[in-house]
């Protein structure tokens, strides 16, 4: 142990012999208690000695040289001794913080993601006052796995800074994924809000990062010839071929199963959302009465929605039902068991399980393949819904925008005093008006696609009273 009035030159030059370790105390007035420990490997570490309230002598690490130079070490030593004089114990505080950090279950962003998705899945975390739907969670997990986990997952939560978030979003925008960047930003914000609710963090770094992507609402409305081509492909997809590459002939056949074709036809006829059709279950539909009641847990606004079924839709659902039953019988025979379906079996079962419905993405992928085979412009399932709604309010049908809003189950269609009144209605509110509207749309659509001439002697659809 040596006592030296340390200088920058001395600290830089001091070394220890092989197998030895040096401890040099600073004799400078500003360095009271400061010590430099030097090992034969060249490692130089700063420490400070002080006495706690109970008289125990303690040591507290201040950092390594040259990361912490002499001036900084003296400042840190002075601060540590001041805390000790005030009754604090810097060394004990550090041990406690280290112990708390080890015990902390939410250390990294990956830890947070596991806790977040568990809490959302069991309904413990309900930021909007209701449990997240399975489809919503699936979309969020997709964003996490594809875009967030690889870039931010291993970071400690304290290191998920505005700069780190901004870097991730800029990379997505640079690749042309502007809308995705906004979705990723919203996902990170939600997950950090959960961490705040768990008292793991106090501030959300996303608050300092504005959305970087520019979004424009889609306005695509299909032309009559596009609707006709799509409908023909759904009726008979056997002639669909992948587009040619360069000068080559048309490629392999595009395979779209009959159940998926039926689901897309129902989207065109009923103007519902893709997830609602993909998840349609047998007990939801009354084919004798021509009605489909979508339960609240499967609608976007959390409100049960009655969809009148025009004749073409009833026929398609009958066909889907027959196919679902035939598939169960075939699988049961192959597995050597009795064919049996519960009352709530899906009308569009997934490929591996007759009791689980297809995913909404299956409809998107099928329509994308059809679009490519037909050489059409950008096309999404929601464009079918928008096209039908646009024709309903046009002079071709003449339905009021209010009634179309009820058909589409838009929660924004009721406001002010009207909201109180309309909430008292059963799920069959405006049933007769909605039925006439969808029957009129069915007649127009089948006329456009060439299946059935529309009767032009149509009774005018009056606006419902509200």
PDB file of C-alpha atoms in Angstrom, residues 8 46 68-76:
ATOM      1  CA  UNK A   8      -2.416  12.105 -14.617  1.00  0.00           C
ATOM      2  CA  UNK A  46     -10.767   3.346  -8.791  1.00  0.00           C
ATOM      3  CA  UNK A  68     -12.779   7.384 -15.546  1.00  0.00           C
ATOM      4  CA  UNK A  69      -9.827   9.760 -15.401  1.00  0.00           C
ATOM      5  CA  UNK A  70      -8.218  11.170 -12.265  1.00  0.00           C
ATOM      6  CA  UNK A  71     -10.353  14.316 -12.070  1.00  0.00           C
ATOM      7  CA  UNK A  72     -13.587  12.348 -12.470  1.00  0.00           C
ATOM      8  CA  UNK A  73     -12.449   9.782  -9.889  1.00  0.00           C
ATOM      9  CA  UNK A  74     -11.792  12.532  -7.332  1.00  0.00           C
ATOM     10  CA  UNK A  75     -15.253  13.993  -7.975  1.00  0.00           C
ATOM     11  CA  UNK A  76     -16.918  10.601  -7.548  1.00  0.00           C
TER      12      UNK A  76
END
